[in-house]
PDB file of C-alpha atoms in Angstrom:
ATOM      1  CA  UNK A1166      53.215 -16.198 119.486  1.00 46.00           C
ATOM      2  CA  UNK A1167      50.207 -14.061 118.541  1.00 45.00           C
ATOM      3  CA  UNK A1168      47.000 -15.807 117.467  1.00 50.00           C
ATOM      4  CA  UNK A1169      45.076 -14.154 114.669  1.00 46.00           C
ATOM      5  CA  UNK A1170      41.373 -14.679 114.382  1.00 48.00           C
ATOM      6  CA  UNK A1171      39.440 -14.349 111.156  1.00 44.00           C
ATOM      7  CA  UNK A1172      37.915 -11.108 112.450  1.00 44.00           C
ATOM      8  CA  UNK A1173      41.367  -9.692 113.115  1.00 42.00           C
ATOM      9  CA  UNK A1174      42.566 -10.619 109.644  1.00 39.00           C
ATOM     10  CA  UNK A1175      39.495  -9.098 108.005  1.00 43.00           C
ATOM     11  CA  UNK A1176      39.924  -5.878 109.979  1.00 42.00           C
ATOM     12  CA  UNK A1177      43.539  -5.646 108.825  1.00 40.00           C
ATOM     13  CA  UNK A1178      42.604  -5.767 105.137  1.00 43.00           C
ATOM     14  CA  UNK A1179      41.339  -2.588 103.518  1.00 43.00           C
ATOM     15  CA  UNK A1180      38.186  -3.572 101.689  1.00 41.00           C
ATOM     16  CA  UNK A1181      36.784  -1.332  98.968  1.00 48.00           C
ATOM     17  CA  UNK A1182      33.464   0.283  99.773  1.00 55.00           C
ATOM     18  CA  UNK A1183      30.438  -1.314  98.186  1.00 63.00           C
ATOM     19  CA  UNK A1184      28.882   0.892  95.542  1.00 74.00           C
ATOM     20  CA  UNK A1185      25.302   1.930  96.108  1.00 91.00           C
ATOM     21  CA  UNK A1186      22.974   0.203  93.691  1.00 95.00           C
ATOM     22  CA  UNK A1187      19.738   2.109  93.285  1.00 97.00           C
ATOM     23  CA  UNK A1188      16.733  -0.144  92.655  1.00 98.00           C
ATOM     24  CA  UNK A1189      13.392   1.143  91.386  1.00 97.00           C
ATOM     25  CA  UNK A1190      10.344  -1.183  91.250  1.00 98.00           C
ATOM     26  CA  UNK A1191       8.594  -1.313  87.875  1.00 98.00           C
ATOM     27  CA  UNK A1192       4.960  -2.045  87.073  1.00 97.00           C
ATOM     28  CA  UNK A1193       5.474  -3.589  83.615  1.00 96.00           C
ATOM     29  CA  UNK A1194       7.370  -6.519  82.183  1.00 97.00           C
ATOM     30  CA  UNK A1195      11.100  -6.275  81.517  1.00 98.00           C
ATOM     31  CA  UNK A1196      10.499  -5.617  77.801  1.00 97.00           C
ATOM     32  CA  UNK A1197       7.806  -2.978  78.461  1.00 97.00           C
ATOM     33  CA  UNK A1198       9.924  -1.262  81.092  1.00 98.00           C
ATOM     34  CA  UNK A1199      12.987  -1.272  78.856  1.00 98.00           C
ATOM     35  CA  UNK A1200      10.949   0.133  75.950  1.00 98.00           C
ATOM     36  CA  UNK A1201       9.738   2.928  78.258  1.00 98.00           C
ATOM     37  CA  UNK A1202      13.282   3.595  79.480  1.00 98.00           C
ATOM     38  CA  UNK A1203      14.675   3.704  75.955  1.00 98.00           C
ATOM     39  CA  UNK A1204      11.918   6.143  74.923  1.00 97.00           C
ATOM     40  CA  UNK A1205      12.554   8.340  77.991  1.00 97.00           C
ATOM     41  CA  UNK A1206      16.292   8.426  77.230  1.00 97.00           C
ATOM     42  CA  UNK A1207      15.608   9.450  73.622  1.00 96.00           C
ATOM     43  CA  UNK A1208      13.077  12.080  74.690  1.00 96.00           C
ATOM     44  CA  UNK A1209      15.662  13.528  77.088  1.00 95.00           C
ATOM     45  CA  UNK A1210      18.077  14.054  74.199  1.00 95.00           C
ATOM     46  CA  UNK A1211      20.568  11.395  75.281  1.00 96.00           C
ATOM     47  CA  UNK A1212      22.031   8.771  72.958  1.00 96.00           C
ATOM     48  CA  UNK A1213      21.281   5.054  73.294  1.00 97.00           C
ATOM     49  CA  UNK A1214      24.453   3.150  72.476  1.00 97.00           C
ATOM     50  CA  UNK A1215      23.284  -0.406  73.133  1.00 97.00           C
ATOM     51  CA  UNK A1216      20.437  -2.530  74.415  1.00 97.00           C
ATOM     52  CA  UNK A1217      21.690  -5.879  75.644  1.00 97.00           C
ATOM     53  CA  UNK A1218      19.299  -8.800  76.124  1.00 97.00           C
ATOM     54  CA  UNK A1219      21.043 -10.982  78.731  1.00 97.00           C
ATOM     55  CA  UNK A1220      18.262 -13.590  78.744  1.00 96.00           C
ATOM     56  CA  UNK A1221      18.382 -13.756  74.945  1.00 95.00           C
ATOM     57  CA  UNK A1222      22.130 -14.328  75.129  1.00 96.00           C
ATOM     58  CA  UNK A1223      21.644 -17.120  77.638  1.00 96.00           C
ATOM     59  CA  UNK A1224      18.985 -18.722  75.425  1.00 95.00           C
ATOM     60  CA  UNK A1225      21.379 -18.620  72.464  1.00 96.00           C
ATOM     61  CA  UNK A1226      23.644 -21.073  74.314  1.00 97.00           C
ATOM     62  CA  UNK A1227      20.774 -23.215  75.631  1.00 96.00           C
ATOM     63  CA  UNK A1228      20.846 -21.731  79.118  1.00 96.00           C
ATOM     64  CA  UNK A1229      18.044 -20.149  81.106  1.00 95.00           C
ATOM     65  CA  UNK A1230      18.047 -16.730  82.684  1.00 96.00           C
ATOM     66  CA  UNK A1231      15.144 -14.663  83.939  1.00 96.00           C
ATOM     67  CA  UNK A1232      14.288 -11.676  81.755  1.00 96.00           C
ATOM     68  CA  UNK A1233      17.131  -9.157  82.002  1.00 98.00           C
ATOM     69  CA  UNK A1234      18.116  -6.302  79.701  1.00 98.00           C
ATOM     70  CA  UNK A1235      20.762  -3.597  79.977  1.00 98.00           C
ATOM     71  CA  UNK A1236      20.534  -0.147  78.389  1.00 98.00           C
ATOM     72  CA  UNK A1237      23.790   1.734  77.725  1.00 98.00           C
ATOM     73  CA  UNK A1238      23.266   5.442  77.097  1.00 98.00           C
ATOM     74  CA  UNK A1239      24.790   8.827  77.644  1.00 96.00           C
ATOM     75  CA  UNK A1240      25.061  12.506  76.979  1.00 94.00           C
ATOM     76  CA  UNK A1241      28.487  13.958  76.134  1.00 93.00           C
ATOM     77  CA  UNK A1242      27.564  17.191  77.945  1.00 92.00           C
ATOM     78  CA  UNK A1243      27.599  15.198  81.200  1.00 91.00           C
ATOM     79  CA  UNK A1244      30.153  12.476  80.512  1.00 94.00           C
ATOM     80  CA  UNK A1245      32.887  14.567  78.902  1.00 96.00           C
ATOM     81  CA  UNK A1246      33.539  16.727  81.997  1.00 96.00           C
ATOM     82  CA  UNK A1247      33.922  13.569  84.094  1.00 96.00           C
ATOM     83  CA  UNK A1248      36.498  12.189  81.676  1.00 96.00           C
ATOM     84  CA  UNK A1249      38.244  15.562  81.546  1.00 96.00           C
ATOM     85  CA  UNK A1250      38.592  15.344  85.333  1.00 95.00           C
ATOM     86  CA  UNK A1251      39.856  11.758  85.087  1.00 96.00           C
ATOM     87  CA  UNK A1252      40.090   9.810  81.809  1.00 96.00           C
ATOM     88  CA  UNK A1253      39.517   6.579  83.762  1.00 96.00           C
ATOM     89  CA  UNK A1254      35.916   7.711  84.344  1.00 96.00           C
ATOM     90  CA  UNK A1255      35.455   6.382  80.811  1.00 95.00           C
ATOM     91  CA  UNK A1256      35.519   2.902  82.349  1.00 95.00           C
ATOM     92  CA  UNK A1257      32.192   3.726  84.027  1.00 94.00           C
ATOM     93  CA  UNK A1258      30.620   5.740  81.225  1.00 96.00           C
ATOM     94  CA  UNK A1259      28.318   5.775  79.361  1.00 97.00           C
ATOM     95  CA  UNK A1260      25.634   5.210  81.983  1.00 97.00           C
ATOM     96  CA  UNK A1261      23.940   1.816  82.319  1.00 97.00           C
ATOM     97  CA  UNK A1262      20.565   0.746  83.670  1.00 98.00           C
ATOM     98  CA  UNK A1263      19.642  -2.894  84.153  1.00 98.00           C
ATOM     99  CA  UNK A1264      15.993  -3.951  83.945  1.00 98.00           C
ATOM    100  CA  UNK A1265      15.480  -7.414  85.359  1.00 98.00           C
ATOM    101  CA  UNK A1266      12.995  -9.842  86.844  1.00 97.00           C
ATOM    102  CA  UNK A1267      13.857 -11.180  90.286  1.00 97.00           C
ATOM    103  CA  UNK A1268      13.170 -14.647  91.696  1.00 95.00           C
ATOM    104  CA  UNK A1269       9.680 -13.630  92.846  1.00 96.00           C
ATOM    105  CA  UNK A1270       8.727 -12.274  89.418  1.00 96.00           C
ATOM    106  CA  UNK A1271       9.041  -8.585  90.341  1.00 97.00           C
ATOM    107  CA  UNK A1272      10.611  -6.270  87.766  1.00 98.00           C
ATOM    108  CA  UNK A1273      13.267  -3.749  88.779  1.00 98.00           C
ATOM    109  CA  UNK A1274      15.375  -1.026  87.248  1.00 98.00           C
ATOM    110  CA  UNK A1275      18.846  -0.869  88.797  1.00 98.00           C
ATOM    111  CA  UNK A1276      21.857   1.357  88.374  1.00 98.00           C
ATOM    112  CA  UNK A1277      25.007   2.319  90.225  1.00 96.00           C
ATOM    113  CA  UNK A1278      24.793   5.696  91.967  1.00 96.00           C
ATOM    114  CA  UNK A1279      26.977   8.156  89.988  1.00 96.00           C
ATOM    115  CA  UNK A1280      28.610   9.532  93.150  1.00 96.00           C
ATOM    116  CA  UNK A1281      29.821   6.022  94.038  1.00 95.00           C
ATOM    117  CA  UNK A1282      30.665   5.085  90.469  1.00 94.00           C
ATOM    118  CA  UNK A1283      32.815   8.166  89.876  1.00 96.00           C
ATOM    119  CA  UNK A1284      33.974   8.613  93.466  1.00 94.00           C
ATOM    120  CA  UNK A1285      36.543   5.878  93.072  1.00 89.00           C
ATOM    121  CA  UNK A1286      38.326   8.185  90.634  1.00 93.00           C
ATOM    122  CA  UNK A1287      38.433  11.010  93.146  1.00 91.00           C
ATOM    123  CA  UNK A1288      35.524  12.874  91.575  1.00 95.00           C
ATOM    124  CA  UNK A1289      33.597  14.616  94.350  1.00 95.00           C
ATOM    125  CA  UNK A1290      29.934  13.761  94.865  1.00 95.00           C
ATOM    126  CA  UNK A1291      29.051  17.459  94.851  1.00 95.00           C
ATOM    127  CA  UNK A1292      30.506  18.032  91.371  1.00 95.00           C
ATOM    128  CA  UNK A1293      27.693  19.569  89.285  1.00 96.00           C
ATOM    129  CA  UNK A1294      27.740  16.912  86.570  1.00 96.00           C
ATOM    130  CA  UNK A1295      27.479  14.127  89.179  1.00 96.00           C
ATOM    131  CA  UNK A1296      24.323  15.794  90.495  1.00 96.00           C
ATOM    132  CA  UNK A1297      22.995  16.124  86.951  1.00 96.00           C
ATOM    133  CA  UNK A1298      23.681  12.432  86.221  1.00 96.00           C
ATOM    134  CA  UNK A1299      21.976  11.457  89.482  1.00 96.00           C
ATOM    135  CA  UNK A1300      18.941  13.588  88.677  1.00 96.00           C
ATOM    136  CA  UNK A1301      18.739  12.260  85.123  1.00 96.00           C
ATOM    137  CA  UNK A1302      18.911   8.626  86.241  1.00 97.00           C
ATOM    138  CA  UNK A1303      16.231   9.245  88.862  1.00 97.00           C
ATOM    139  CA  UNK A1304      13.933  10.983  86.373  1.00 97.00           C
ATOM    140  CA  UNK A1305      14.457   8.407  83.598  1.00 97.00           C
ATOM    141  CA  UNK A1306      13.995   5.334  85.790  1.00 98.00           C
ATOM    142  CA  UNK A1307      10.953   6.832  87.527  1.00 97.00           C
ATOM    143  CA  UNK A1308       9.366   7.523  84.121  1.00 96.00           C
ATOM    144  CA  UNK A1309      10.156   4.003  82.902  1.00 97.00           C
ATOM    145  CA  UNK A1310       8.901   2.328  86.084  1.00 97.00           C
ATOM    146  CA  UNK A1311       5.299   3.290  85.357  1.00 91.00           C
ATOM    147  CA  UNK A1312       2.928   3.339  88.209  1.00 64.00           C
TER     148      UNK A1312
END
């Protein structure tokens, strides 16, 4: 009878690849950084669909959470081609950036790399709109991070 070790079992299971989360350190508070991000998104001609205050939501049910806000935004010129290639890309779009305070009090902007986010739908990383999304997220988060 064959003995299976935990390592053998784990190697037999196909695990999905972990998506790359890009983290950018910010110099301001969560609220200041989010205000700067929202302004940068607007100045870039994209549409802000929602700004979610996770800490505010936690406080509304008498729970504590470090400052954390999510911005949901997009540009149909970039998102539509992705959804034309695969309608399920709409599960990942519009784009989202989380601004949060970590356990040491540092503030970060974080987002999922578009190539990883859309790659699970078979959209190639070298597709022009993926590069444009990547560049936009880099530019917007760098602007919002201050310095």
